[in-house]
mmCIF file of C-alpha atoms in Angstrom:
data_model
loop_
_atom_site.group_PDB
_atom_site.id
_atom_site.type_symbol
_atom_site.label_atom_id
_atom_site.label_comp_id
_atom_site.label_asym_id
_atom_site.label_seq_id
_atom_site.Cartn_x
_atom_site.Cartn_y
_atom_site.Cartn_z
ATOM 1 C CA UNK Q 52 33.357 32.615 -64.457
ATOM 2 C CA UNK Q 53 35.301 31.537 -61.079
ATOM 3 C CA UNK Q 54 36.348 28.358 -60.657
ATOM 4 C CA UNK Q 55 38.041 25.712 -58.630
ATOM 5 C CA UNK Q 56 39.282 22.695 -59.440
ATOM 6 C CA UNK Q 57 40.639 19.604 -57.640
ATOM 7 C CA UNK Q 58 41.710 16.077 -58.238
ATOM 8 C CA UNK Q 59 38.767 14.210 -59.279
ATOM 9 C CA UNK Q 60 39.826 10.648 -59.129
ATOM 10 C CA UNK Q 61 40.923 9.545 -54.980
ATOM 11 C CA UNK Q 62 44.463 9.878 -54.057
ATOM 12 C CA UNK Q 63 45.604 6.208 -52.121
ATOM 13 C CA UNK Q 64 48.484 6.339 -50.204
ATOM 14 C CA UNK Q 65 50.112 3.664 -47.545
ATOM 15 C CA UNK Q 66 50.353 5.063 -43.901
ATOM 16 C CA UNK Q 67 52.844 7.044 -43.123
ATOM 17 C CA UNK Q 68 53.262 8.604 -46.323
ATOM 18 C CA UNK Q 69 53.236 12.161 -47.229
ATOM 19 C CA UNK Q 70 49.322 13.352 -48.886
ATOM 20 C CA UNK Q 71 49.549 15.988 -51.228
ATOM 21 C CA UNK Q 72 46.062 17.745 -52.473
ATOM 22 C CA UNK Q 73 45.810 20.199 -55.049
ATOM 23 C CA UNK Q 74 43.830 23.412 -55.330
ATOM 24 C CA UNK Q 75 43.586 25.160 -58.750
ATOM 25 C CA UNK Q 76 41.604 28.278 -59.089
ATOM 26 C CA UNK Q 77 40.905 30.992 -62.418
ATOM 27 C CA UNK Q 78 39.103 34.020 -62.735
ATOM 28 C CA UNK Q 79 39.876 34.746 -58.916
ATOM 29 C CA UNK Q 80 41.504 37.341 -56.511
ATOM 30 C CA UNK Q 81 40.715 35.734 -53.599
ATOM 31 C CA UNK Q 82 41.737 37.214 -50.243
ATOM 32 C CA UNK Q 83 42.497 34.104 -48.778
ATOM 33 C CA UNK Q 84 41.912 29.800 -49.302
ATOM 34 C CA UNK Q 85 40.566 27.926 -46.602
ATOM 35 C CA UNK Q 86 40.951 23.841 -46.485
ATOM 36 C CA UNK Q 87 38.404 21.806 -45.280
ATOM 37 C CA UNK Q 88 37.782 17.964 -44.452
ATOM 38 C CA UNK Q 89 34.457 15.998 -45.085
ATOM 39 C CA UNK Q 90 33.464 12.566 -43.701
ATOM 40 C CA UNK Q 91 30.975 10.469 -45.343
ATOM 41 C CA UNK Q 92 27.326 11.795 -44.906
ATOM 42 C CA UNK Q 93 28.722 14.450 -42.477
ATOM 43 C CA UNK Q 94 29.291 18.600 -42.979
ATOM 44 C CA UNK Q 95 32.428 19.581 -43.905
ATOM 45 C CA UNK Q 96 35.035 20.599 -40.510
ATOM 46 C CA UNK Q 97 37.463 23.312 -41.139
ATOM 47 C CA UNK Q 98 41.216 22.522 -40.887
ATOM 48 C CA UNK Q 99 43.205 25.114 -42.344
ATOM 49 C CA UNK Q 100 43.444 29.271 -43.402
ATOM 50 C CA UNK Q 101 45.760 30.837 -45.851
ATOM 51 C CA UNK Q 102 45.989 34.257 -46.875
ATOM 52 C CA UNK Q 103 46.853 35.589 -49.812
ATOM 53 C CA UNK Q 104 49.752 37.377 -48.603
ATOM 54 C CA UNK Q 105 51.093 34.283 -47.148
ATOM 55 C CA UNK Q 106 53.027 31.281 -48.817
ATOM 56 C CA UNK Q 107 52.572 28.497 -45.973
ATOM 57 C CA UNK Q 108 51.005 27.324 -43.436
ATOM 58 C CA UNK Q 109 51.259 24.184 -41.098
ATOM 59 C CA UNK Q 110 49.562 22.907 -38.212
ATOM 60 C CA UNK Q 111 50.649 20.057 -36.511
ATOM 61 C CA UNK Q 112 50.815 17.380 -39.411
ATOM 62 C CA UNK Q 113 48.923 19.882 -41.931
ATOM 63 C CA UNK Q 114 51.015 22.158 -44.089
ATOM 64 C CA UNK Q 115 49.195 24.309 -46.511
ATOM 65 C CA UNK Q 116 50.901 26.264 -49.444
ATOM 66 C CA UNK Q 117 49.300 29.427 -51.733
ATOM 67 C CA UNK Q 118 50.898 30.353 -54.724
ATOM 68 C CA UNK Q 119 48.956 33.436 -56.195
ATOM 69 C CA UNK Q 120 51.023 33.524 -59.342
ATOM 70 C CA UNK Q 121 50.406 30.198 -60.340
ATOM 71 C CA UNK Q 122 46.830 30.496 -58.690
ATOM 72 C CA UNK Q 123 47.250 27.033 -56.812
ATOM 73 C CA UNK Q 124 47.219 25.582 -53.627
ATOM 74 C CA UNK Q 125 48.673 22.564 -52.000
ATOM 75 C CA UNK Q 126 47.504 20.496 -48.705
ATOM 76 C CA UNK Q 127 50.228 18.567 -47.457
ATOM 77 C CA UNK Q 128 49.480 15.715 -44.710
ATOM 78 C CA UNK Q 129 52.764 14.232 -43.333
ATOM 79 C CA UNK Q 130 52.941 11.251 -41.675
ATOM 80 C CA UNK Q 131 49.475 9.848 -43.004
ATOM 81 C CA UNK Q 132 46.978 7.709 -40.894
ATOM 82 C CA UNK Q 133 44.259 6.129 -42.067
ATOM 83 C CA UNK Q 134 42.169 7.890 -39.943
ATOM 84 C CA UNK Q 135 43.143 10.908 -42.491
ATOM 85 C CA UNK Q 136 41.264 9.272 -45.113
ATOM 86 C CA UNK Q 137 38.461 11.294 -45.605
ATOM 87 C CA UNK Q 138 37.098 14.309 -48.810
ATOM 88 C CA UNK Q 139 39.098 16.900 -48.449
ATOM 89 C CA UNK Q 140 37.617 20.244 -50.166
ATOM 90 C CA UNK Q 141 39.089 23.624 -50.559
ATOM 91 C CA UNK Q 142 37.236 26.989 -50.398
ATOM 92 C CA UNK Q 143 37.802 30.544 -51.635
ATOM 93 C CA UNK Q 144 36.388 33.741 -50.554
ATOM 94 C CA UNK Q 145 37.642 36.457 -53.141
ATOM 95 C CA UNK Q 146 38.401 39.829 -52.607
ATOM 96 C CA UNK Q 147 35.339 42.300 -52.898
ATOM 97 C CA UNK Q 148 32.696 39.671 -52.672
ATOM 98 C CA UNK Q 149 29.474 39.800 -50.766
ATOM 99 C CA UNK Q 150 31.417 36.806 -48.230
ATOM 100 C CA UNK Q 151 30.445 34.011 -51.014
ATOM 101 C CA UNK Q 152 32.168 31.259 -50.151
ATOM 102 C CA UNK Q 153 32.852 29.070 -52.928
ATOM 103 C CA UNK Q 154 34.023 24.905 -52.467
ATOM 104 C CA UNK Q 155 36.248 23.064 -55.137
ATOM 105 C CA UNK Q 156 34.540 19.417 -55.680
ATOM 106 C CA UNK Q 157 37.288 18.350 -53.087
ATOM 107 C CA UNK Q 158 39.928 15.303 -53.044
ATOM 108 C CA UNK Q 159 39.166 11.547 -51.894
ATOM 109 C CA UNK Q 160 42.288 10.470 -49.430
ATOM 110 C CA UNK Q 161 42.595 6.581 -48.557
ATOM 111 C CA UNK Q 162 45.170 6.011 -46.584
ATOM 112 C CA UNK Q 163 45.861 2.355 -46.469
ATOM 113 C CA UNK Q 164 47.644 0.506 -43.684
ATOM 114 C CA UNK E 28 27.321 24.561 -26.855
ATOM 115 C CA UNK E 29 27.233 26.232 -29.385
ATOM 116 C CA UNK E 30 26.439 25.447 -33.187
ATOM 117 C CA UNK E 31 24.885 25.247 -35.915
ATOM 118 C CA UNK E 32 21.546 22.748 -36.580
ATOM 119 C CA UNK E 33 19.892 21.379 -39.469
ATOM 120 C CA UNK E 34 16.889 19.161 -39.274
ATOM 121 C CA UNK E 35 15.420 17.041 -40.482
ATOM 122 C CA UNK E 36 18.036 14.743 -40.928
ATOM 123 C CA UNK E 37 16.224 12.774 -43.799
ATOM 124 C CA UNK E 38 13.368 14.361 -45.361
ATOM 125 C CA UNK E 39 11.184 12.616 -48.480
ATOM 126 C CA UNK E 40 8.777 14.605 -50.819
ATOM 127 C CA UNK E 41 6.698 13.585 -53.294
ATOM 128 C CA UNK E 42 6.687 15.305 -56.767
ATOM 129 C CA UNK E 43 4.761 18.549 -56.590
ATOM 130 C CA UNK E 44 5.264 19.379 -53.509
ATOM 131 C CA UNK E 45 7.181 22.459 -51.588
ATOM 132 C CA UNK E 46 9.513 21.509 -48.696
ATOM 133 C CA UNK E 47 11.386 23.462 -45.779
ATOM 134 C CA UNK E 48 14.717 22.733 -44.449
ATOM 135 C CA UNK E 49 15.425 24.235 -41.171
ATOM 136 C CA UNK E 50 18.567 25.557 -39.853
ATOM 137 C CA UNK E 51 19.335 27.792 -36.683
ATOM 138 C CA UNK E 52 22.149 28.806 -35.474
ATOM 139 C CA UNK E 53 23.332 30.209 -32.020
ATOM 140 C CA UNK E 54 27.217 30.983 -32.949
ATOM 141 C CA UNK E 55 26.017 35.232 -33.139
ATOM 142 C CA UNK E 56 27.295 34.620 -36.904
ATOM 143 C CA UNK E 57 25.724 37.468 -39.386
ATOM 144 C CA UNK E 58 26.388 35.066 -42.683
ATOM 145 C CA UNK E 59 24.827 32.093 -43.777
ATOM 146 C CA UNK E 60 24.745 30.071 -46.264
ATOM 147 C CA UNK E 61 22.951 26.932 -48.257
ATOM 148 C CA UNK E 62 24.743 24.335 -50.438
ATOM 149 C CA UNK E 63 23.392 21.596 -52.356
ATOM 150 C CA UNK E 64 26.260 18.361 -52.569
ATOM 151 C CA UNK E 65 25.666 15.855 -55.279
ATOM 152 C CA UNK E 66 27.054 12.116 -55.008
ATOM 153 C CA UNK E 67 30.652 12.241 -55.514
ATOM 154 C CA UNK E 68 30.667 16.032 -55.811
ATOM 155 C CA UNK E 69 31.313 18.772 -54.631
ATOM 156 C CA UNK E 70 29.287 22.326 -52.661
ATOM 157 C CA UNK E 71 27.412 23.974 -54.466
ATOM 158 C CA UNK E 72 25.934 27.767 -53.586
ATOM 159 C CA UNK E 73 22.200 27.715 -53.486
ATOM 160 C CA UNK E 74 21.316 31.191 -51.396
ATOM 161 C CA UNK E 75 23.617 33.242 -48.395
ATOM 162 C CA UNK E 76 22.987 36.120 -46.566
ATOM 163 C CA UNK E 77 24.906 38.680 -45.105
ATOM 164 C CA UNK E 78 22.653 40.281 -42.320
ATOM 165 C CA UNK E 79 19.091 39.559 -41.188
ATOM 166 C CA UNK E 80 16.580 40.699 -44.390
ATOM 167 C CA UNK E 81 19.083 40.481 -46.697
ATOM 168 C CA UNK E 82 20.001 37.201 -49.038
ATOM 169 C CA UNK E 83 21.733 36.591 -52.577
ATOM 170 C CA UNK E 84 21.238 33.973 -55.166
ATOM 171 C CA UNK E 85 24.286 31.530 -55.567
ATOM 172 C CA UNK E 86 25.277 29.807 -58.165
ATOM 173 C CA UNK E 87 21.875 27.410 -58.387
ATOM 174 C CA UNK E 88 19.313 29.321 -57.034
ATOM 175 C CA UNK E 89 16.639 28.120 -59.223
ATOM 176 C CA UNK E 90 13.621 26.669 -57.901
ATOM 177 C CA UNK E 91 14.585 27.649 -53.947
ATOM 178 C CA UNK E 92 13.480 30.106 -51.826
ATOM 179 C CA UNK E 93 14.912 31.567 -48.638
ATOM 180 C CA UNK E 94 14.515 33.989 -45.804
ATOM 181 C CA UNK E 95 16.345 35.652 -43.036
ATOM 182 C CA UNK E 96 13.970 37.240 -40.561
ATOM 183 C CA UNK E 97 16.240 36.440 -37.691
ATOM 184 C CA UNK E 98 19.736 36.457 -37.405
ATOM 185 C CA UNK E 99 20.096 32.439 -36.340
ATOM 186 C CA UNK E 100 17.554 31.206 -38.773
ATOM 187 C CA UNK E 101 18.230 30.801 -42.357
ATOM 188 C CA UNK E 102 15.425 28.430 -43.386
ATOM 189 C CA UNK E 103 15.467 26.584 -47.371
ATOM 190 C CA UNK E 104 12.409 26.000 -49.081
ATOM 191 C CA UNK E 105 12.826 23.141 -52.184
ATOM 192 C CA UNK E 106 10.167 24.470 -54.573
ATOM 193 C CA UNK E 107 8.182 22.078 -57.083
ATOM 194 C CA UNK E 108 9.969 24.165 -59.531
ATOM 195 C CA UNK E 109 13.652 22.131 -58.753
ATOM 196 C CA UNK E 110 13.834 19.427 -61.030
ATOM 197 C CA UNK E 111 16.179 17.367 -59.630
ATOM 198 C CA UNK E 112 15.978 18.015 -55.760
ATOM 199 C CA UNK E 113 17.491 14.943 -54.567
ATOM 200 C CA UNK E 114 20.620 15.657 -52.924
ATOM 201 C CA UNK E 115 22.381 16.488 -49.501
ATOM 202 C CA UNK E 116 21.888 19.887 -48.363
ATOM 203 C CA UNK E 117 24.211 21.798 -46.023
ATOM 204 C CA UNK E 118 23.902 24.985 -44.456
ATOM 205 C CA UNK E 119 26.740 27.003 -42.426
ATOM 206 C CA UNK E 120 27.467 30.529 -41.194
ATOM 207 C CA UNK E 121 30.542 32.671 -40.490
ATOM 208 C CA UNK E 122 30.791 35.050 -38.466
ATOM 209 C CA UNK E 123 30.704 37.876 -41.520
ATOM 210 C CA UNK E 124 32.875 40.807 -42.849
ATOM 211 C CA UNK E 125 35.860 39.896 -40.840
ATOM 212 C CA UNK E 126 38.055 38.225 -43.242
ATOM 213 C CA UNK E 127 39.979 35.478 -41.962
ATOM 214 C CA UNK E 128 36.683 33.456 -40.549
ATOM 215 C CA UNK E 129 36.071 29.773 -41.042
ATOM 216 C CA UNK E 130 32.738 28.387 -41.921
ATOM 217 C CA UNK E 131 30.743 25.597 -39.413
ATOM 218 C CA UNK E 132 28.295 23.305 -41.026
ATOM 219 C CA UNK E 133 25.339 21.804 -39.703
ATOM 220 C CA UNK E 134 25.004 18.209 -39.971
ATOM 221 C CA UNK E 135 22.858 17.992 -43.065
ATOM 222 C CA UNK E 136 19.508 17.068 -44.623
ATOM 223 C CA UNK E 137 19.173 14.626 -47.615
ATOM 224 C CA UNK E 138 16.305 14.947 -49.198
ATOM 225 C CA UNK E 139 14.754 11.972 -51.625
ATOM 226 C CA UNK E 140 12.084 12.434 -53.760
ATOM 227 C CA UNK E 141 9.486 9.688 -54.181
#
Protein backbone atom coordinates (compact mmCIF):
# COMPACT_ATOMS: atom_id res chain seq x y z
CA UNK A 1 0.00 0.00 0.00
CA UNK A 2 1.12 3.86 -0.44
CA UNK A 3 2.69 5.47 2.07
CA UNK A 4 4.31 8.53 3.49
CA UNK A 5 6.36 8.99 6.11
CA UNK A 6 7.83 11.92 8.10
CA UNK A 7 9.78 12.70 11.18
CA UNK A 8 7.74 11.75 14.03
CA UNK A 9 9.48 13.23 16.96
CA UNK A 10 9.60 17.65 16.60
CA UNK A 11 12.58 19.10 15.01
CA UNK A 12 13.93 22.29 17.56
CA UNK A 13 16.06 24.60 16.10
CA UNK A 14 17.44 28.24 17.41
CA UNK A 15 16.34 31.22 15.12
CA UNK A 16 18.01 31.80 12.37
CA UNK A 17 18.94 28.42 11.62
CA UNK A 18 18.37 26.44 8.58
CA UNK A 19 14.91 23.75 9.06
CA UNK A 20 15.18 20.78 7.16
CA UNK A 21 11.87 18.38 6.89
CA UNK A 22 11.80 15.15 5.36
CA UNK A 23 9.31 13.48 3.06
CA UNK A 24 9.64 9.70 2.39
CA UNK A 25 7.19 8.00 0.19
CA UNK A 26 6.85 3.91 -1.26
CA UNK A 27 4.58 2.29 -3.43
CA UNK A 28 4.08 5.75 -5.30
CA UNK A 29 4.35 7.47 -8.78
CA UNK A 30 3.16 10.53 -7.81
CA UNK A 31 2.86 13.37 -10.32
CA UNK A 32 3.86 15.87 -8.06
CA UNK A 33 4.42 16.64 -3.79
CA UNK A 34 2.83 19.47 -2.35
CA UNK A 35 4.07 20.96 1.27
CA UNK A 36 1.81 22.22 3.59
CA UNK A 37 1.86 24.09 7.11
CA UNK A 38 -0.63 23.47 10.06
CA UNK A 39 -1.17 25.65 13.16
CA UNK A 40 -2.57 24.31 16.25
CA UNK A 41 -6.40 23.56 16.00
CA UNK A 42 -6.36 25.24 12.52
CA UNK A 43 -6.62 23.57 8.66
CA UNK A 44 -3.65 23.02 7.06
CA UNK A 45 -2.39 26.36 4.49
CA UNK A 46 -0.55 25.39 1.43
CA UNK A 47 3.06 26.62 0.99
CA UNK A 48 4.75 24.84 -1.62
CA UNK A 49 4.33 22.58 -5.25
CA UNK A 50 6.82 20.27 -6.76
CA UNK A 51 6.56 18.28 -9.71
CA UNK A 52 7.88 15.30 -10.45
CA UNK A 53 9.85 16.43 -13.26
CA UNK A 54 11.40 19.03 -11.18
CA UNK A 55 14.34 18.83 -8.56
CA UNK A 56 13.75 22.26 -6.59
CA UNK A 57 11.84 24.67 -5.69
CA UNK A 58 12.13 27.89 -3.46
CA UNK A 59 10.03 30.64 -2.52
CA UNK A 60 11.21 33.34 -0.65
CA UNK A 61 12.77 31.54 2.51
CA UNK A 62 11.14 28.03 1.40
CA UNK A 63 13.19 25.72 -0.77
CA UNK A 64 11.68 22.43 -1.59
CA UNK A 65 13.65 19.42 -3.15
CA UNK A 66 12.08 15.98 -5.01
CA UNK A 67 14.19 13.23 -5.58
CA UNK A 68 12.10 10.49 -7.47
CA UNK A 69 14.88 7.96 -7.36
CA UNK A 70 15.33 7.97 -3.87
CA UNK A 71 11.46 8.70 -3.50
CA UNK A 72 12.11 11.63 -0.91
CA UNK A 73 11.52 15.03 -0.37
CA UNK A 74 13.10 17.79 1.56
CA UNK A 75 11.56 21.28 2.97
CA UNK A 76 14.19 23.59 3.63
CA UNK A 77 13.37 26.90 5.78
CA UNK A 78 16.39 29.30 5.82
CA UNK A 79 16.76 31.82 8.09
CA UNK A 80 14.20 30.35 10.75
CA UNK A 81 11.76 32.49 12.92
CA UNK A 82 9.90 31.37 15.48
CA UNK A 83 6.97 32.36 13.94
CA UNK A 84 7.91 29.23 11.52
CA UNK A 85 7.25 26.95 14.25
CA UNK A 86 4.31 25.29 13.34
CA UNK A 87 3.25 21.09 11.78
CA UNK A 88 4.44 20.99 8.71
CA UNK A 89 2.78 18.04 6.50
CA UNK A 90 3.51 16.89 3.06
CA UNK A 91 0.98 15.59 0.46
CA UNK A 92 1.06 13.43 -2.66
CA UNK A 93 -1.28 13.12 -5.46
CA UNK A 94 0.00 10.11 -7.68
CA UNK A 95 -0.19 9.68 -11.14
CA UNK A 96 -3.52 8.01 -12.44
CA UNK A 97 -5.47 8.54 -9.29
CA UNK A 98 -9.03 9.62 -8.94
CA UNK A 99 -7.25 13.31 -7.40
CA UNK A 100 -6.76 11.43 -3.84
CA UNK A 101 -4.78 13.45 -2.03
CA UNK A 102 -2.88 11.71 0.49
CA UNK A 103 -0.98 13.70 3.86
CA UNK A 104 2.25 12.26 5.57
CA UNK A 105 1.62 12.58 9.58
CA UNK A 106 3.71 15.87 9.09
CA UNK A 107 6.85 17.41 11.10
CA UNK A 108 6.66 19.52 14.49
CA UNK A 109 9.13 22.77 13.94
CA UNK A 110 10.05 24.88 17.20
CA UNK A 111 12.03 27.40 16.47
CA UNK A 112 13.47 28.81 19.60
CA UNK A 113 14.77 32.34 20.07
CA UNK B 1 -14.27 36.21 -0.34
CA UNK B 2 -14.02 33.32 -1.21
CA UNK B 3 -13.53 29.89 0.71
CA UNK B 4 -14.18 27.12 2.05
CA UNK B 5 -16.56 26.63 5.51
CA UNK B 6 -17.00 24.06 7.99
CA UNK B 7 -19.36 24.36 10.87
CA UNK B 8 -19.92 23.62 13.57
CA UNK B 9 -16.84 24.46 15.02
CA UNK B 10 -17.30 22.07 18.10
CA UNK B 11 -19.89 19.55 17.88
CA UNK B 12 -20.67 16.78 20.92
CA UNK B 13 -22.72 13.50 20.40
CA UNK B 14 -23.74 11.12 22.58
CA UNK B 15 -23.18 7.35 21.88
CA UNK B 16 -25.75 6.10 19.42
CA UNK B 17 -26.32 8.79 17.73
CA UNK B 18 -25.75 9.96 13.83
CA UNK B 19 -24.16 13.41 13.29
CA UNK B 20 -23.66 15.86 10.19
CA UNK B 21 -20.75 17.99 9.54
CA UNK B 22 -21.34 20.69 7.12
CA UNK B 23 -19.06 22.11 4.63
CA UNK B 24 -19.73 24.49 1.54
CA UNK B 25 -17.66 25.84 -0.53
CA UNK B 26 -17.83 28.83 -3.05
CA UNK B 27 -14.11 28.50 -4.67
CA UNK B 28 -16.13 26.73 -8.18
CA UNK B 29 -13.76 23.69 -7.04
CA UNK B 30 -15.17 20.17 -8.57
CA UNK B 31 -13.10 18.01 -5.72
CA UNK B 32 -13.59 17.63 -2.24
CA UNK B 33 -12.52 15.96 0.27
CA UNK B 34 -12.94 14.76 4.20
CA UNK B 35 -10.08 13.92 6.62
CA UNK B 36 -10.20 12.75 10.03
CA UNK B 37 -6.74 14.15 12.21
CA UNK B 38 -5.98 12.33 15.38
CA UNK B 39 -3.92 14.05 18.34
CA UNK B 40 -0.45 14.25 17.29
CA UNK B 41 -1.20 12.77 13.87
CA UNK B 42 -1.54 13.12 10.86
CA UNK B 43 -4.77 13.41 7.69
CA UNK B 44 -6.39 10.83 7.18
CA UNK B 45 -8.87 10.15 3.90
CA UNK B 46 -12.37 9.51 5.03
CA UNK B 47 -14.55 10.16 1.56
CA UNK B 48 -13.70 12.75 -1.77
CA UNK B 49 -15.44 13.40 -4.70
CA UNK B 50 -14.62 14.32 -7.99
CA UNK B 51 -17.86 15.94 -9.51
CA UNK B 52 -21.34 16.51 -8.08
CA UNK B 53 -23.05 12.68 -7.57
CA UNK B 54 -20.02 11.11 -7.53
CA UNK B 55 -17.78 10.17 -4.18
CA UNK B 56 -15.05 7.43 -3.24
CA UNK B 57 -14.20 5.77 -0.02
CA UNK B 58 -10.70 6.78 1.43
CA UNK B 59 -8.67 5.12 3.38
CA UNK B 60 -11.25 5.00 6.65
CA UNK B 61 -14.44 5.14 5.31
CA UNK B 62 -16.07 2.96 7.76
CA UNK B 63 -18.93 4.05 9.65
CA UNK B 64 -19.34 7.59 7.46
CA UNK B 65 -21.51 8.56 4.99
CA UNK B 66 -21.39 11.33 2.41
CA UNK B 67 -23.09 13.10 -0.42
CA UNK B 68 -22.52 15.50 -3.20
CA UNK B 69 -25.78 16.81 -4.58
CA UNK B 70 -24.27 20.18 -5.25
CA UNK B 71 -21.09 21.13 -6.37
CA UNK B 72 -20.15 23.47 -3.05
CA UNK B 73 -21.58 21.11 -0.54
CA UNK B 74 -19.86 18.05 0.54
CA UNK B 75 -21.66 17.30 3.81
CA UNK B 76 -20.11 14.20 6.51
CA UNK B 77 -22.36 12.20 8.39
CA UNK B 78 -20.47 10.32 11.69
CA UNK B 79 -22.59 7.15 11.86
CA UNK B 80 -23.21 5.19 15.28
CA UNK B 81 -21.33 2.61 13.45
CA UNK B 82 -17.65 4.72 14.04
CA UNK B 83 -16.24 3.51 17.05
CA UNK B 84 -13.98 5.93 17.90
CA UNK B 85 -15.38 9.27 16.38
CA UNK B 86 -13.61 11.65 18.46
CA UNK B 87 -11.30 13.57 16.46
CA UNK B 88 -10.79 16.83 14.30
CA UNK B 89 -12.33 16.70 11.03
CA UNK B 90 -11.24 18.72 7.99
CA UNK B 91 -12.68 19.09 4.75
CA UNK B 92 -11.04 20.89 1.54
CA UNK B 93 -11.49 21.05 -2.24
CA UNK B 94 -9.29 21.63 -5.30
CA UNK B 95 -10.15 22.80 -8.08
CA UNK B 96 -10.02 19.05 -9.88
CA UNK B 97 -8.28 17.31 -12.88
CA UNK B 98 -5.84 20.06 -13.44
CA UNK B 99 -2.75 18.80 -11.94
CA UNK B 100 -0.69 21.25 -10.31
CA UNK B 101 -3.71 22.55 -7.83
CA UNK B 102 -3.32 23.14 -4.13
CA UNK B 103 -5.88 22.11 -1.64
CA UNK B 104 -7.82 24.93 0.88
CA UNK B 105 -9.15 23.68 4.13
CA UNK B 106 -11.94 24.80 6.05
CA UNK B 107 -11.37 25.63 9.52
CA UNK B 108 -12.47 22.40 11.14
CA UNK B 109 -14.96 20.59 13.38
CA UNK B 110 -13.90 18.53 16.49
CA UNK B 111 -16.21 16.39 17.45
CA UNK B 112 -16.32 14.78 21.26
CA UNK B 113 -18.33 12.13 22.17
CA UNK B 114 -20.02 12.10 25.57
Amino acid sequence: SQKIEQNSEALNIQEGKTATLTCNYTNYSPAYLQWYRQDPGRGPVFLLLIRENEKEKRKERLKVTFDTTLKQSLFHITASQPADSATYLCALRFSGGYNKLIFGAGTRLAVHP
Amino acid sequence: DGGITQSPKYLFRKEGQNVTLSCEQNLNHDAMYWYRQDPGQGLRLIYYSQIVNDFQKGDIAEGYSVSREKKESFPLTVTSAQKNPTAFYLCASREGEVANTEAFFGQGTRLTVV
